């Protein structure tokens, strides 16, 4: 590792989220960090480098690596050139596997933004063992999926006794719009529910369970929550899977751990409308032609403009209970969750792997397991708050308009 040319390589810098990630790195990497941009189109990479040089003049010298998902040898040479790879090349089910394979083989740490459970489970089945042998840490879901929940629950259980059963409810409220890549990933995943279930089953069969401890996600029911001070709906995203994987790996989560994940909505009509909307889109997305039409609503490379992003925000509130104690915690930010804050979370995860003292781990690992306290510390410094609440404050009726 010591003789690798770079500390960090960003693959996908020419895309929407990749561009924001490149800008975050340009502003925040330590002066001595050696980093580079990788992508399939040299002219586009040069344009990104020029933009970065306007932010930080030292970026004018950034090296550009040409790599294409369809040419595995180019990904091998990226993986062998660096200690950590960041990738924003998605949908990951379509484009992600060759880079995971290259990093697992080269012993290179890897972070991505996937929220696609089928991809994560497939990568576990195919590369976890190889990565354990090579020493690579493969950390998926290092953005709004799933860092606020994974680290929020980790932060919550640390306030509770670790020798008692623990249950945590997570309630998420957020404002923001999707990019083309996010829309394509979500529609792609909706069209593959059966395949995703089959891969999840294969993973459950293959994965080692914790000894003498039980850990499971619990699908809650829609209800009015006094802690969230909102109507809450169970949210079947990748987040509860990530949270319970952290719980399975770490004894701090207690001898019996359960987690329920909800979307929180201030008003009942909004909650009812959301359920109906998700059901309609989910049903329509089963038809390939309609999926294609929905995908045209936002093209790859496009995403919410700075004015729209400036209105973004998120609050993830957690209620942890154990036999002797109950705590309420919150992870929140006034930044756009899906893009500005995601670029921050992804970049800080990569810098954490590259530069911080961390527990020794390898294989497919979650953010809580691989980075835990060190990443919370970084995110706090970068403006994402992790707080204990004395009692749940009332949500404002609506977020102030900016
Ligand atoms: N979970 C979260 O919190 C979260 C948040 C934001 C984004 N995301 C995910 O991040 C991913 C990217 O989203 P986005 O909106 O930024 O997408 P995007 O703008 O479409 O960017 C995709 C990138 O992939 C590159 N690419 C495509 N095919 C390639 C190939 N064959 N070889 C090399 N590079 C290739 C594109 O390069 P060119 O420029 O050359 O076309 C571009 O740089 C999506 O999967 C999205 O779901 C997740």
XYZ file of C-alpha atoms and ligand atoms in Angstrom:
450
model
C 0.000 0.000 0.000
C 2.753 2.451 0.950
C 4.004 2.610 -2.619
C 0.599 3.316 -4.227
C 0.636 6.492 -6.345
C -2.547 7.948 -4.866
C -4.405 8.068 -1.566
C -7.793 8.536 -3.253
C -9.109 8.172 -6.817
C -12.612 9.425 -7.666
C -14.277 7.396 -10.452
C -17.318 9.130 -12.025
C -16.246 12.761 -11.501
C -17.954 13.722 -14.788
C -21.426 12.807 -13.463
C -23.794 14.904 -11.363
C -22.981 13.550 -7.882
C -19.382 12.800 -8.895
C -18.923 16.467 -9.850
C -20.162 17.623 -6.439
C -17.906 15.055 -4.764
C -14.903 16.319 -6.760
C -15.687 19.884 -5.663
C -15.973 18.812 -2.005
C -12.611 17.057 -2.219
C -11.015 20.072 -3.933
C -12.097 22.222 -0.962
C -11.358 19.749 1.811
C -8.565 17.223 1.108
C -5.463 17.794 3.249
C -2.727 19.643 1.346
C -0.444 16.591 1.330
C -3.141 14.222 -0.039
C -2.404 12.609 -3.405
C -5.624 12.254 -5.357
C -6.808 11.851 -8.940
C -9.899 11.758 -11.136
C -10.932 8.760 -13.240
C -13.575 8.447 -15.960
C -14.204 7.186 -19.465
C -14.096 10.518 -21.277
C -10.796 12.434 -21.160
C -12.258 15.728 -22.478
C -14.992 15.713 -19.826
C -12.403 14.940 -17.118
C -10.281 17.886 -18.285
C -13.319 20.175 -18.001
C -13.933 18.958 -14.427
C -10.259 19.553 -13.570
C -10.502 23.115 -14.891
C -13.565 23.744 -12.717
C -11.723 22.360 -9.680
C -8.662 24.524 -10.356
C -10.910 27.589 -9.995
C -11.820 26.343 -6.498
C -8.308 25.247 -5.505
C -5.406 26.177 -7.850
C -3.418 23.066 -6.855
C -6.088 20.967 -8.647
C -4.706 22.172 -11.991
C -2.089 19.392 -11.573
C -4.543 16.574 -10.747
C -3.806 13.404 -12.697
C -6.576 12.070 -14.941
C -6.995 8.303 -15.361
C -8.990 6.906 -18.241
C -11.128 3.947 -17.188
C -14.282 2.358 -18.559
C -16.531 -0.173 -16.865
C -16.583 -2.253 -20.049
C -12.752 -2.599 -19.965
C -11.846 -4.461 -16.749
C -8.078 -3.965 -17.245
C -8.566 -0.165 -16.919
C -10.318 -0.687 -13.575
C -7.543 -3.036 -12.437
C -5.013 -0.316 -13.080
C -7.139 2.277 -11.197
C -7.539 -0.107 -8.233
C -3.808 -0.883 -8.165
C -2.842 2.807 -8.324
C -4.550 3.968 -5.109
C -5.288 3.170 -1.468
C -8.994 4.160 -1.688
C -11.420 4.338 -4.635
C -14.596 6.429 -4.547
C -17.150 5.548 -7.213
C -20.228 7.495 -8.266
C -20.669 5.463 -11.461
C -24.232 4.169 -11.203
C -26.789 2.593 -11.433
C -24.484 0.206 -9.599
C -26.434 -2.887 -10.658
C -25.629 -1.932 -14.240
C -22.066 -0.591 -13.848
C -20.725 -1.337 -10.355
C -19.461 -4.925 -10.270
C -16.179 -4.733 -12.251
C -14.739 -2.077 -9.918
C -15.725 -4.009 -6.775
C -13.999 -7.048 -8.299
C -10.855 -5.034 -9.068
C -10.693 -3.506 -5.555
C -11.290 -6.863 -3.825
C -8.451 -8.384 -5.863
C -6.035 -5.477 -5.332
C -6.699 -5.003 -1.586
C -7.963 -1.473 -2.269
C -10.534 0.221 -0.035
C -13.774 1.080 -1.837
C -16.699 3.439 -1.116
C -19.873 3.993 -3.141
C -23.346 5.528 -3.027
C -25.499 2.563 -3.851
C -28.951 2.205 -2.347
C -29.621 -0.963 -4.391
C -29.943 -3.971 -2.021
C -29.564 -6.524 -4.843
C -26.185 -5.037 -5.798
C -24.886 -5.056 -2.226
C -26.011 -8.660 -1.657
C -24.491 -9.826 -4.958
C -21.194 -8.133 -4.121
C -21.226 -9.824 -0.711
C -21.729 -13.247 -2.265
C -19.065 -12.719 -4.939
C -16.332 -10.591 -3.309
C -16.604 -10.518 0.511
C -14.328 -13.514 0.985
C -11.793 -12.308 -1.563
C -11.707 -8.851 0.058
C -11.192 -10.390 3.492
C -8.166 -12.207 2.102
C -6.730 -9.144 0.318
C -7.543 -6.737 3.191
C -9.854 -4.492 1.102
C -12.663 -2.737 2.960
C -15.712 -2.638 0.670
C -18.058 -0.017 2.101
C -21.331 0.484 0.222
C -24.043 3.091 0.869
C -21.801 5.965 2.001
C -24.320 8.713 1.159
C -27.781 9.728 2.355
C -28.363 5.987 1.948
C -27.368 4.921 4.638
C -24.939 7.012 6.718
C -27.460 9.053 8.771
C -29.208 5.831 9.873
C -26.200 3.555 10.222
C -24.211 6.076 12.255
C -27.346 7.520 13.913
C -28.283 4.106 15.320
C -24.637 3.424 16.262
C -24.595 6.763 18.143
C -27.926 5.888 19.836
C -26.969 2.411 21.075
C -23.770 3.838 22.565
C -25.993 5.783 24.996
C -27.645 2.529 26.175
C -26.376 -0.420 28.262
C -24.849 -3.051 25.984
C -25.870 -5.997 28.217
C -29.628 -5.445 27.702
C -31.900 -6.068 24.671
C -32.225 -2.873 22.599
C -34.912 -1.665 20.181
C -34.426 1.438 18.025
C -37.015 3.241 15.895
C -35.639 5.564 13.190
C -37.806 8.382 11.773
C -36.668 10.304 8.716
C -37.903 13.624 7.349
C -36.187 15.206 4.371
C -36.653 17.700 1.570
C -34.931 17.344 -1.824
C -35.231 16.188 -5.462
C -33.593 13.216 -7.277
C -30.914 13.318 -10.012
C -31.022 11.328 -13.269
C -28.708 8.652 -11.852
C -30.811 8.267 -8.698
C -34.032 8.006 -10.707
C -32.484 5.371 -13.013
C -31.194 3.386 -10.010
C -34.554 3.494 -8.197
C -36.540 2.491 -11.294
C -34.038 -0.268 -12.102
C -34.369 -1.692 -8.564
C -38.201 -1.485 -8.677
C -38.166 -3.570 -11.866
C -36.116 -6.353 -10.215
C -37.913 -7.068 -6.938
C -38.060 -10.839 -7.519
C -34.351 -11.079 -8.423
C -33.462 -8.958 -5.374
C -35.408 -11.276 -3.063
C -33.640 -14.346 -4.485
C -30.177 -12.808 -3.958
C -31.135 -11.661 -0.426
C -32.166 -15.244 0.372
C -28.867 -16.616 -0.951
C -27.011 -14.099 1.202
C -28.974 -15.060 4.340
C -27.972 -18.693 3.723
C -24.287 -17.823 3.220
C -23.789 -15.169 5.901
C -22.486 -16.098 9.323
C -24.915 -15.158 12.129
C -23.671 -13.645 15.403
C -23.175 -16.269 18.119
C -25.299 -15.888 21.307
C -26.945 -12.684 20.024
C -30.005 -12.021 17.901
C -30.387 -9.153 15.450
C -33.263 -8.405 13.088
C -35.106 -5.600 11.322
C -38.785 -5.316 12.297
C -41.245 -3.907 9.744
C -43.300 -1.483 11.845
C -46.891 -0.376 11.216
C -48.112 3.072 10.124
C -49.005 5.083 13.250
C -48.869 8.492 14.909
C -45.575 8.747 16.834
C -45.179 11.017 19.848
C -41.367 10.872 19.487
C -41.406 11.831 15.808
C -44.404 14.110 16.446
C -45.611 13.003 13.048
C -47.393 10.234 11.151
C -44.875 7.514 10.418
C -44.799 4.913 7.627
C -42.526 1.858 7.442
C -39.833 2.523 4.813
C -38.487 -0.616 3.076
C -35.222 0.930 1.808
C -31.736 -0.562 2.118
C -31.176 1.299 5.420
C -32.596 -1.275 7.904
C -30.441 -3.952 6.238
C -27.315 -1.851 6.704
C -28.219 -0.969 10.308
C -28.787 -4.605 11.285
C -25.524 -5.673 9.594
C -23.695 -3.227 11.850
C -25.641 -4.614 14.819
C -24.671 -8.174 13.895
C -20.972 -7.226 13.839
C -20.769 -5.087 17.015
C -21.478 -6.244 20.598
C -22.478 -2.683 21.629
C -25.900 -3.337 20.042
C -26.741 -5.726 22.897
C -27.736 -9.396 23.160
C -31.020 -8.855 21.280
C -31.299 -5.963 18.819
C -34.255 -4.902 16.644
C -34.657 -1.890 14.372
C -37.707 -0.324 12.662
C -37.282 2.305 9.955
C -39.955 4.914 9.139
C -40.635 7.951 6.970
C -42.181 10.693 9.135
C -44.834 13.081 7.822
C -46.386 16.002 9.593
C -49.884 15.635 8.155
C -52.101 12.584 7.704
C -53.182 13.501 4.120
C -49.485 13.705 3.093
C -48.879 10.256 4.600
C -51.917 8.757 2.838
C -50.911 10.463 -0.449
C -47.360 9.121 -0.137
C -48.537 5.533 0.361
C -50.848 5.839 -2.658
C -48.114 7.509 -4.775
C -45.495 4.865 -3.968
C -48.007 2.078 -4.697
C -48.895 3.592 -8.096
C -45.266 4.240 -9.156
C -44.188 0.799 -7.857
C -46.933 -0.891 -9.906
C -46.268 1.154 -13.050
C -42.522 0.523 -12.760
C -43.141 -3.206 -13.293
C -43.867 -2.394 -16.964
C -40.558 -1.874 -18.858
C -41.985 0.702 -21.316
C -43.404 2.822 -18.467
C -40.089 2.519 -16.590
C -38.386 3.938 -19.664
C -40.848 6.853 -19.839
C -40.444 7.614 -16.115
C -36.653 7.513 -16.572
C -36.907 10.310 -19.124
C -38.162 12.699 -16.414
C -34.508 13.323 -15.468
C -31.584 12.351 -17.765
C -28.229 10.860 -16.592
C -25.827 13.690 -15.720
C -28.679 16.005 -14.669
C -29.849 16.859 -11.161
C -31.361 19.549 -8.958
C -29.847 23.033 -9.504
C -28.068 24.966 -6.710
C -31.206 27.017 -5.864
C -33.276 23.851 -5.431
C -30.496 22.171 -3.454
C -30.190 25.221 -1.185
C -33.703 24.453 0.104
C -32.769 20.843 1.016
C -32.558 19.542 4.597
C -32.937 16.345 6.594
C -33.634 15.169 10.123
C -33.225 11.557 11.208
C -34.572 11.031 14.737
C -33.970 7.854 16.729
C -35.745 6.442 19.764
C -33.667 3.792 21.505
C -35.101 1.729 24.345
C -33.544 -0.933 26.538
C -34.667 -2.490 29.812
C -33.335 0.331 31.927
C -33.250 3.379 29.708
C -34.746 5.317 26.806
C -32.949 7.894 24.659
C -33.859 10.153 21.766
C -31.142 11.288 19.378
C -31.049 13.187 16.121
C -28.791 13.393 13.062
C -29.544 16.454 10.970
C -28.317 19.011 8.508
C -29.587 22.072 6.683
C -27.901 20.943 3.451
C -29.402 19.098 0.488
C -29.485 15.425 1.584
C -29.183 13.596 -1.745
C -26.366 15.603 -3.301
C -24.441 18.272 -1.322
C -24.595 16.331 1.948
C -24.137 13.035 0.118
C -20.963 14.351 -1.588
C -19.752 15.389 1.887
C -20.553 12.001 3.478
C -18.949 10.066 0.625
C -15.777 12.190 0.558
C -15.391 12.155 4.350
C -15.800 8.347 4.306
C -12.987 8.042 1.758
C -10.723 10.419 3.713
C -11.547 8.543 6.917
C -10.437 5.236 5.348
C -7.353 6.861 3.857
C -6.101 8.937 6.778
C -7.665 7.928 10.143
C -6.733 5.347 12.790
C -9.523 2.765 12.473
C -10.369 -0.690 13.824
C -8.902 -3.497 11.751
C -11.609 -4.751 9.340
C -11.791 -6.252 5.837
C -14.405 -7.575 3.411
C -17.846 -6.020 2.925
C -18.303 -3.794 5.986
C -20.718 -1.015 6.956
C -19.768 2.579 7.775
C -20.436 1.975 11.499
C -18.212 -1.106 11.569
C -15.380 0.222 9.402
C -15.308 3.839 10.626
C -17.799 4.415 13.514
C -16.654 7.188 15.880
C -13.969 8.543 13.543
C -16.527 9.188 10.793
C -19.044 10.738 13.222
C -16.281 13.105 14.347
C -15.477 14.057 10.755
C -19.145 14.622 9.844
C -19.708 16.775 12.928
C -16.757 18.950 11.947
C -18.230 19.151 8.443
C -21.589 20.443 9.745
C -23.787 17.342 10.211
C -25.004 17.251 13.799
C -25.343 14.174 16.017
C -27.192 15.165 19.209
C -28.952 13.700 22.252
C -32.376 15.295 22.833
C -33.700 15.879 26.357
C -37.244 15.599 24.998
C -38.461 15.658 21.398
C -38.815 19.260 20.233
C -41.902 20.068 18.196
C -41.207 20.057 14.480
C -41.919 23.449 12.974
C -45.183 23.264 10.946
C -43.051 23.657 7.841
C -39.326 24.301 7.339
C -38.499 28.000 6.932
C -38.212 28.902 3.252
C -34.745 30.077 2.202
N -27.929 6.696 -2.063
C -27.647 7.975 -2.111
O -27.649 8.604 -1.106
C -27.306 8.564 -3.443
C -27.266 9.943 -3.630
C -26.887 10.433 -4.892
C -26.586 9.548 -5.932
N -26.665 8.212 -5.690
C -26.335 7.225 -6.729
O -25.155 7.610 -7.383
C -25.176 7.132 -8.724
C -24.804 8.281 -9.659
O -25.876 9.213 -9.739
P -25.717 10.516 -10.617
O -27.028 11.181 -10.667
O -24.520 11.286 -10.200
O -25.451 9.823 -12.061
P -24.890 10.473 -13.410
O -24.890 11.953 -13.317
O -25.647 9.839 -14.508
O -23.349 10.008 -13.447
C -22.978 8.726 -13.812
C -21.467 8.657 -14.003
O -21.148 7.344 -14.433
C -20.277 7.434 -15.538
N -20.368 6.254 -16.397
C -21.487 5.731 -16.976
N -21.141 4.642 -17.701
C -19.802 4.467 -17.541
C -18.852 3.532 -18.053
N -19.214 2.545 -18.894
N -17.558 3.644 -17.675
C -17.169 4.646 -16.857
N -18.008 5.583 -16.371
C -19.307 5.493 -16.712
C -20.711 8.686 -16.261
O -19.653 9.100 -17.130
P -19.909 10.072 -18.400
O -19.964 11.462 -17.823
O -18.724 9.839 -19.256
O -21.222 9.683 -19.007
C -20.913 9.611 -15.056
O -19.664 10.110 -14.615
C -26.580 6.565 -8.955
O -26.525 5.163 -8.844
C -27.395 7.155 -7.814
O -28.477 6.338 -7.430
C -27.031 7.708 -4.485
